[in-house]
Every structure is written in structure tokens, then in C-alpha cells.
Short mmCIF file of C-alpha atoms in Angstrom, two decimals:
data_model
loop_
_atom_site.label_atom_id
_atom_site.label_comp_id
_atom_site.label_asym_id
_atom_site.label_seq_id
_atom_site.Cartn_x
_atom_site.Cartn_y
_atom_site.Cartn_z
CA UNK A 30 -20.20 17.88 13.00
CA UNK A 31 -16.47 18.37 12.82
CA UNK A 32 -14.92 19.05 9.45
CA UNK A 33 -11.57 17.55 8.47
CA UNK A 34 -8.75 18.67 6.20
CA UNK A 35 -9.23 17.00 2.83
CA UNK A 36 -5.78 15.55 2.25
CA UNK A 37 -5.28 13.29 -0.75
CA UNK A 38 -4.93 9.82 0.74
CA UNK A 39 -1.87 8.64 -1.14
CA UNK A 40 1.58 7.43 -0.13
CA UNK A 41 4.78 5.89 -1.40
CA UNK A 42 6.35 2.63 -0.36
CA UNK A 43 8.24 2.26 2.89
CA UNK A 44 11.54 2.95 1.07
CA UNK A 45 10.38 6.40 0.02
CA UNK A 46 9.00 7.12 3.47
CA UNK A 47 12.38 6.38 5.06
CA UNK A 48 14.10 8.68 2.56
CA UNK A 49 11.56 11.46 3.04
CA UNK A 50 11.90 11.20 6.81
CA UNK A 51 15.63 11.96 6.61
CA UNK A 52 14.95 15.48 5.38
CA UNK A 53 11.75 15.96 7.41
CA UNK A 54 13.54 15.33 10.68
CA UNK A 55 16.33 17.77 9.74
CA UNK A 56 13.80 20.54 9.15
CA UNK A 57 11.33 19.68 11.93
CA UNK A 58 12.32 22.49 14.29
CA UNK A 59 12.35 25.33 11.79
CA UNK A 60 9.23 24.35 9.84
CA UNK A 61 6.95 22.63 12.36
CA UNK A 62 4.29 25.33 12.69
CA UNK A 63 4.29 26.72 9.17
CA UNK A 64 4.34 23.20 7.69
CA UNK A 65 1.12 22.23 9.49
CA UNK A 66 -0.63 25.37 8.26
CA UNK A 67 0.72 24.67 4.77
CA UNK A 68 -0.88 21.22 4.60
CA UNK A 69 -4.35 22.54 5.33
CA UNK A 70 -4.11 25.65 3.16
CA UNK A 71 -2.75 23.70 0.21
CA UNK A 72 -5.28 20.86 0.30
CA UNK A 73 -8.45 22.61 1.49
CA UNK A 74 -11.17 21.24 3.75
CA UNK A 75 -14.01 18.92 2.75
CA UNK A 76 -16.28 17.91 5.67
CA UNK A 77 -18.24 14.71 6.17
CA UNK A 78 -16.16 12.53 3.84
CA UNK A 79 -14.91 10.31 6.66
CA UNK A 80 -17.15 8.65 9.27
CA UNK A 81 -16.53 9.77 12.87
CA UNK A 82 -13.93 7.59 14.57
CA UNK A 83 -16.60 6.51 17.07
CA UNK A 84 -18.29 4.61 14.21
CA UNK A 85 -15.20 2.76 13.02
CA UNK A 86 -15.75 -1.01 13.22
CA UNK A 87 -12.04 -1.79 13.48
CA UNK A 88 -11.41 0.68 16.32
CA UNK A 89 -8.19 2.60 15.58
CA UNK A 90 -7.96 1.68 11.87
CA UNK A 91 -10.34 2.35 9.00
CA UNK A 92 -9.92 0.96 5.47
CA UNK A 93 -11.46 2.64 2.39
CA UNK A 94 -11.62 1.92 -1.33
CA UNK A 95 -9.95 4.73 -3.26
CA UNK A 96 -12.86 5.65 -5.49
CA UNK A 97 -11.00 8.74 -6.73
CA UNK A 98 -8.73 6.32 -8.61
CA UNK A 99 -11.68 4.46 -10.09
CA UNK A 100 -11.62 1.50 -7.69
CA UNK A 101 -14.85 0.26 -6.13
CA UNK A 102 -15.23 -2.78 -3.92
CA UNK A 103 -18.23 -4.96 -4.76
CA UNK A 104 -21.15 -4.56 -2.32
CA UNK A 105 -19.70 -1.45 -0.66
CA UNK A 106 -20.84 2.15 -1.05
CA UNK A 107 -18.35 4.88 -1.97
CA UNK A 108 -17.56 6.08 1.57
CA UNK A 109 -18.29 2.82 3.37
CA UNK A 110 -15.35 1.39 5.37
CA UNK A 111 -14.00 -1.99 4.23
CA UNK A 112 -13.50 -4.96 6.59
CA UNK A 113 -10.13 -6.24 7.79
CA UNK A 114 -9.03 -9.86 7.76
CA UNK A 115 -11.77 -11.20 5.47
CA UNK A 116 -12.04 -11.40 1.66
CA UNK A 117 -13.37 -8.31 -0.15
CA UNK A 118 -14.87 -8.91 -3.59
CA UNK A 119 -13.47 -6.73 -6.39
CA UNK A 120 -14.35 -6.63 -10.08
CA UNK A 121 -13.40 -4.30 -12.90
CA UNK A 122 -12.45 -4.51 -16.58
CA UNK A 123 -9.13 -6.15 -15.70
CA UNK A 124 -9.66 -8.46 -12.72
CA UNK A 125 -12.40 -10.45 -10.99
CA UNK A 126 -11.60 -11.78 -7.54
CA UNK A 127 -10.92 -10.80 -3.93
CA UNK A 128 -8.40 -9.00 -1.77
CA UNK A 129 -7.79 -9.65 1.91
CA UNK A 130 -5.81 -7.37 4.21
CA UNK A 131 -4.68 -8.25 7.72
CA UNK A 132 -3.18 -5.70 10.10
CA UNK A 133 -1.56 -6.57 13.40
CA UNK A 134 -2.65 -4.38 16.34
CA UNK A 135 -5.99 -3.64 14.65
CA UNK A 136 -9.37 -5.22 15.34
CA UNK A 137 -10.10 -7.80 12.65
CA UNK A 138 -13.48 -8.88 11.32
CA UNK A 139 -12.13 -12.42 11.81
CA UNK A 140 -10.20 -12.04 15.09
CA UNK A 141 -9.52 -15.76 15.58
CA UNK A 142 -7.80 -16.22 12.21
CA UNK A 143 -5.98 -12.91 12.54
CA UNK A 144 -4.61 -13.90 15.94
CA UNK A 145 -3.39 -17.20 14.55
CA UNK A 146 -1.73 -15.54 11.57
CA UNK A 147 0.12 -12.97 13.67
CA UNK A 148 1.38 -15.46 16.21
CA UNK A 149 4.46 -14.99 18.38
CA UNK A 150 6.73 -16.72 15.87
CA UNK A 151 6.16 -14.06 13.24
CA UNK A 152 7.45 -10.49 13.04
CA UNK A 153 5.20 -9.47 10.15
CA UNK A 154 2.67 -6.72 10.87
CA UNK A 155 0.58 -6.66 7.70
CA UNK A 156 -0.52 -9.07 4.98
CA UNK A 157 -2.18 -8.45 1.62
CA UNK A 158 -3.54 -11.32 -0.48
CA UNK A 159 -4.86 -10.81 -4.01
CA UNK A 160 -6.67 -13.73 -5.62
CA UNK A 161 -8.73 -14.01 -8.78
CA UNK A 162 -8.84 -14.23 -12.57
CA UNK A 163 -7.68 -11.72 -15.14
CA UNK A 164 -10.38 -10.80 -17.65
CA UNK A 165 -8.00 -10.01 -20.50
CA UNK A 166 -5.36 -12.14 -22.23
CA UNK A 167 -3.14 -9.28 -23.43
CA UNK A 168 -1.55 -8.35 -20.08
CA UNK A 169 2.11 -9.24 -19.69
CA UNK A 170 3.53 -9.86 -16.23
CA UNK A 171 5.69 -6.74 -16.39
CA UNK A 172 2.47 -4.66 -16.50
CA UNK A 173 1.37 -5.82 -13.04
CA UNK A 174 2.70 -3.32 -10.51
CA UNK A 175 2.27 -2.89 -6.77
CA UNK A 176 3.15 0.31 -4.98
CA UNK A 177 1.99 3.84 -4.31
CA UNK A 178 1.80 7.28 -5.85
CA UNK A 179 1.37 10.80 -4.50
CA UNK A 180 -0.86 13.38 -6.13
CA UNK A 181 1.56 16.11 -5.14
CA UNK A 182 5.34 16.36 -5.00
CA UNK A 183 7.54 16.08 -1.95
CA UNK A 184 8.15 19.32 -0.10
CA UNK A 185 11.42 18.38 1.63
CA UNK A 186 13.42 16.05 -0.57
CA UNK A 187 17.11 15.55 0.25
CA UNK A 188 19.71 17.12 -2.07
CA UNK A 189 20.73 15.32 -5.25
CA UNK A 190 23.94 13.96 -3.72
CA UNK A 191 21.82 11.96 -1.26
CA UNK A 192 18.90 11.20 -3.58
CA UNK A 193 21.01 9.82 -6.44
CA UNK A 194 22.85 7.13 -4.45
CA UNK A 195 19.59 6.22 -2.69
CA UNK A 196 17.85 5.48 -5.99
CA UNK A 197 20.89 3.63 -7.34
CA UNK A 198 21.08 1.49 -4.19
CA UNK A 199 17.47 0.31 -4.36
CA UNK A 200 17.70 -0.23 -8.11
CA UNK A 201 20.41 -2.80 -7.41
CA UNK A 202 18.75 -4.64 -4.53
CA UNK A 203 15.22 -4.51 -6.01
CA UNK A 204 15.53 -5.31 -9.74
CA UNK A 205 12.74 -3.74 -11.74
CA UNK A 206 11.83 -1.12 -9.14
CA UNK A 207 10.48 2.09 -10.66
CA UNK A 208 11.26 5.16 -8.56
CA UNK A 209 10.21 8.68 -9.49
CA UNK A 210 10.70 10.94 -6.48
CA UNK A 211 11.16 14.40 -7.99
CA UNK A 212 8.10 14.88 -10.22
CA UNK A 213 4.79 16.50 -9.31
CA UNK A 214 3.38 12.99 -8.84
CA UNK A 215 6.22 10.93 -7.37
CA UNK A 216 5.84 7.17 -7.21
CA UNK A 217 7.49 3.86 -6.35
CA UNK A 218 6.34 0.62 -7.96
CA UNK A 219 7.61 -2.96 -8.19
CA UNK A 220 6.42 -6.03 -10.09
CA UNK A 221 3.87 -8.02 -8.11
CA UNK A 222 5.13 -11.26 -9.71
CA UNK A 223 8.60 -10.53 -8.35
CA UNK A 224 7.69 -8.87 -5.06
CA UNK A 225 5.13 -11.37 -3.73
CA UNK A 226 6.50 -13.55 -0.92
CA UNK A 227 4.52 -16.44 -2.40
CA UNK A 228 2.65 -16.72 -5.69
CA UNK A 229 0.38 -19.31 -7.25
CA UNK A 230 -1.47 -20.05 -10.49
CA UNK A 231 -4.15 -22.74 -10.24
CA UNK A 232 -6.96 -24.20 -12.29
CA UNK A 233 -10.28 -22.79 -11.19
CA UNK A 234 -11.56 -24.69 -8.17
CA UNK A 235 -8.06 -25.79 -7.13
CA UNK A 236 -6.88 -22.44 -5.72
CA UNK A 237 -5.94 -22.31 -2.01
CA UNK A 238 -7.89 -20.65 0.78
CA UNK A 239 -6.67 -17.05 0.64
CA UNK A 240 -7.22 -16.76 4.40
CA UNK A 241 -5.00 -19.73 5.24
CA UNK A 242 -2.18 -19.47 7.76
CA UNK A 243 0.30 -20.20 4.97
CA UNK A 244 -0.10 -19.99 1.19
CA UNK A 245 2.34 -22.30 -0.54
CA UNK A 246 4.24 -21.40 -3.70
CA UNK A 247 3.11 -23.11 -6.93
CA UNK A 248 3.98 -21.56 -10.31
CA UNK A 249 4.28 -24.77 -12.36
CA UNK A 250 1.42 -23.81 -14.67
CA UNK A 251 3.14 -20.59 -15.74
CA UNK A 252 6.83 -21.51 -15.35
CA UNK A 253 7.45 -24.99 -16.80
CA UNK A 254 11.18 -24.96 -15.96
CA UNK A 255 11.69 -26.56 -12.56
CA UNK A 256 14.60 -24.29 -11.67
CA UNK A 257 12.13 -21.42 -11.22
CA UNK A 258 9.77 -23.30 -8.89
CA UNK A 259 11.39 -22.09 -5.66
CA UNK A 260 10.30 -18.80 -4.11
CA UNK A 261 13.72 -17.18 -4.35
CA UNK A 262 14.25 -18.23 -7.97
CA UNK A 263 10.82 -17.04 -9.09
CA UNK A 264 11.19 -13.69 -7.31
CA UNK A 265 14.62 -13.05 -8.81
CA UNK A 266 13.52 -14.10 -12.30
CA UNK A 267 10.29 -12.11 -12.45
CA UNK A 268 11.80 -9.00 -10.83
CA UNK A 269 13.66 -8.46 -14.12
CA UNK A 270 11.45 -6.68 -16.70
CA UNK A 271 12.84 -8.53 -19.73
CA UNK A 272 11.83 -11.84 -18.13
CA UNK A 273 8.43 -10.72 -16.83
CA UNK A 274 7.53 -9.27 -20.24
CA UNK A 275 7.78 -12.72 -21.85
CA UNK A 276 4.74 -14.03 -19.96
CA UNK A 277 1.07 -13.16 -20.42
CA UNK A 278 -1.73 -13.76 -17.94
CA UNK A 279 -4.04 -16.69 -18.63
CA UNK A 280 -7.73 -15.82 -18.02
CA UNK A 281 -8.43 -19.50 -17.35
CA UNK A 282 -6.18 -19.58 -14.28
CA UNK A 283 -6.76 -18.28 -10.77
CA UNK A 284 -3.77 -16.24 -9.56
CA UNK A 285 -2.86 -15.75 -5.91
CA UNK A 286 -0.37 -13.10 -4.80
CA UNK A 287 0.63 -13.18 -1.13
CA UNK A 288 2.54 -10.16 0.22
CA UNK A 289 3.47 -9.41 3.82
CA UNK A 290 5.59 -6.88 5.65
CA UNK A 291 7.32 -6.47 9.01
CA UNK A 292 7.92 -2.72 8.80
CA UNK A 293 4.61 -0.96 8.08
CA UNK A 294 2.71 -1.27 11.36
CA UNK A 295 -0.58 0.33 10.34
CA UNK A 296 -2.20 -0.80 13.59
CA UNK A 297 0.12 1.40 15.64
CA UNK A 298 0.56 3.84 12.73
CA UNK A 299 4.32 3.64 12.87
CA UNK A 300 7.21 2.19 10.92
CA UNK A 301 9.37 -0.43 12.61
CA UNK A 302 12.93 0.36 11.54
CA UNK A 303 14.95 -2.23 13.44
CA UNK A 304 17.79 -0.82 15.54
CA UNK A 305 16.68 2.68 14.55
CA UNK A 306 13.45 2.20 16.50
CA UNK A 307 9.95 3.18 15.42
CA UNK A 308 8.85 6.22 13.46
CA UNK A 309 5.39 7.79 13.31
CA UNK A 310 3.74 7.46 9.91
CA UNK A 311 2.47 11.01 10.31
CA UNK A 312 6.07 12.20 10.13
CA UNK A 313 7.16 9.69 7.51
CA UNK A 314 4.30 10.43 5.13
CA UNK A 315 4.09 14.20 5.52
CA UNK A 316 0.60 14.03 7.09
CA UNK A 317 -0.76 11.90 4.25
CA UNK A 318 -2.46 8.55 4.76
CA UNK A 319 -0.82 5.31 3.54
CA UNK A 320 -2.38 3.30 0.75
CA UNK A 321 -2.00 -0.12 -0.86
CA UNK A 322 -2.58 -0.74 -4.54
CA UNK A 323 -2.01 -2.81 -7.66
CA UNK A 324 -2.22 -1.36 -11.16
CA UNK A 325 -1.34 -1.80 -14.80
CA UNK A 326 1.89 0.02 -15.57
CA UNK A 327 1.14 1.54 -18.98
CA UNK A 328 -2.66 1.79 -18.99
CA UNK A 329 -2.80 3.28 -15.50
CA UNK A 330 -5.82 1.16 -14.54
CA UNK A 331 -5.97 0.31 -10.82
CA UNK A 332 -6.87 -3.31 -10.13
CA UNK A 333 -7.38 -2.27 -6.53
CA UNK A 334 -6.41 0.61 -4.30
CA UNK A 335 -7.26 1.01 -0.63
CA UNK A 336 -6.47 3.81 1.81
CA UNK A 337 -5.66 3.31 5.47
CA UNK A 338 -6.75 5.80 8.11
CA UNK A 339 -5.81 5.78 11.78
CA UNK A 340 -7.25 7.69 14.72
CA UNK A 341 -3.79 9.21 15.26
CA UNK A 342 -3.92 10.72 11.78
CA UNK A 343 -7.46 12.05 12.29
CA UNK A 344 -6.36 13.67 15.56
CA UNK A 345 -3.39 15.20 13.75
CA UNK A 346 -5.63 16.60 11.02
CA UNK A 347 -7.89 18.10 13.70
CA UNK A 348 -4.87 19.75 15.29
CA UNK A 349 -3.78 21.13 11.92
CA UNK A 350 -7.23 22.60 11.35
CA UNK A 351 -7.34 24.08 14.84
CA UNK A 352 -3.96 25.77 14.31
CA UNK A 353 -5.11 27.17 11.00
CA UNK A 354 -8.27 28.60 12.53
CA UNK A 355 -6.26 30.10 15.40
CA UNK A 356 -3.83 31.66 12.94
CA UNK A 357 -6.71 33.06 10.89
CA UNK A 358 -8.33 34.56 13.96
CA UNK A 359 -5.03 36.09 15.03
CA UNK A 360 -4.58 37.58 11.57
CA UNK A 361 -7.97 39.30 11.76
CA UNK A 362 -7.09 41.14 14.95
#
């Protein structure tokens, strides 16, 4: 059985990936070989933690619960792949509900609904829906974060004169964004109540079908003022921490957060960057695997966190390991 480099399956948001790629591409020629060896030597090798790609139910893509961060999906074993395009039950001390992740260009466990969702009129390539009830009444909206975090620092960050303006730019266009790119555990997070394309709060039993083609906005039960009932007004209002901190979750309501994206094409394992073309996620994420997650800001508790593997990434890891073994053999001679 083939062993695979054990690389921590974390990532940042697409904004960080684009920034990281700027420096990676500049250094690609001079560091290509040594960088690959570095990844394996730094992270080590742990075999048998990932099922062979021949056993993947969704062909080129495989979804896992990040149990290293304390998240377990109900009814799934630790290393058991999760389904795509159908609800996955989750329950922890904070939240009781379901998540549902759709990925264009990947085999869905509900292919008919997935095909309808990703029709020709839509450019989006992924969708994440979170629906359920909070189990505590002391959580303010500004504590609910979506994003990603690395367990090691970036190796090839741009110089400060590029990094500073980059952070300032996104701080202006994404109010409330939290960017830490220079620490040993860099991260990018935003408020789920401000980032969700649509959001709802319903009485139990009146919540929408989370697998529906469209999920309509309805925040009347949490925002009495009518001026905040449009999607754009709610997103702008809740993206500001001082506003989000005024509201506390209601355990009696069922919340639905609907997020989608037209850049992160996990099915093809590339980033769609408009007129700049497409970029391999292997390059963008420094050989790490992307992840999706929602957590509490201060407590650090993950409401959910899933990791996305692709056959292209597995093949890359195999190549990295082969180069390391070849280098080791050469060094012994």
C-alpha cells in the first residue's frame, strides 16, 4: 500500500491564495525542486490515513471531516469520506443541524439536484449551506466566523510594501474581515452573518429546504427594522463588528446560511480568476488541501470544518514523495 505525505489539510480563503500565488510564481524556477522536498521533510509521512483514490465515491474529489480540529460528522467514522450534494448531520456543544456542500465538476450523491443547481445560467462553482439551531444563548453574531487557518506559516510571503496595501484594500471592501498572514498560524476569517449570500431565521418547522435551487432571504425575526430586510443591506450591516455584536443567537430559531462562490473550482482543483485565467490550487495553496469551516471567534470552537482532497493533489503528493526518496537514495551513494 502506498504511503502519502502527511500534510496538514488547512488553507486560507481565496484572497490569501491569490496573494500567496504572487510570490510563489516569482520564485517557482529557483525553488521548484527544493520546495517539493521541503514539504515532505517538514511535514513527515503518515500512511493509510486517506482511502485509495480508486475507492472515492465522488471520483476526483473526496470530502473529509477535520477531526483534528474536533469536528465529527454524525454517523460517519473518523476517516470516512463525506457525501457531496446532500445534507450531512452535525452536532456539537454549539450547534445541532446539517451542512450541505455542492461542487461543480464533481460527482454528487444527488446528481439530479446538483445538475439543476449548477445550470448554464450560473457561474458559481461551489455552494455551502449551513442550517440548524444554536444550543447556547450567549453567542453574539460577531462570534460566528467563516474562513480558514493554516497550522504553519507561509514560506514565500510578498514584502511588506505589497502585503500592507493588500490587507488595507480588503479591509475596506470586506468590512469586518480578520487577516493574519504573517504569524505561525496565519488565517483569514469573515462574519458568516455578513458574508452569506442569503440568510434566514425561521421558527422550527418553517425553515426552507436546504437543498432547494434558491434559498430566499428572510431575517425579519432577528432584524425588526425593514430597511435591513434586503440582502445587500443585511450583508453591509452585519459585516460591521459593532453591529453584529449587538445581536445574540436565539436557540428557538432555525438559522440558514447560504454561501456560494464562482472562483474556487474544487472539482477541477483550480481557481477561476477572470481575465487572468485559471490557477492550480496546488500552486495557490503551497501543496496544502483547501478546507471550509465555521467557528466561534474567541472560544476557538469549530462548528464544522471539512477538508477537500482531489486526485490531482494526491498525485502531486506522490510525486513529492518519489522525489524525496530519489534524493535520499542519491545522497547514500
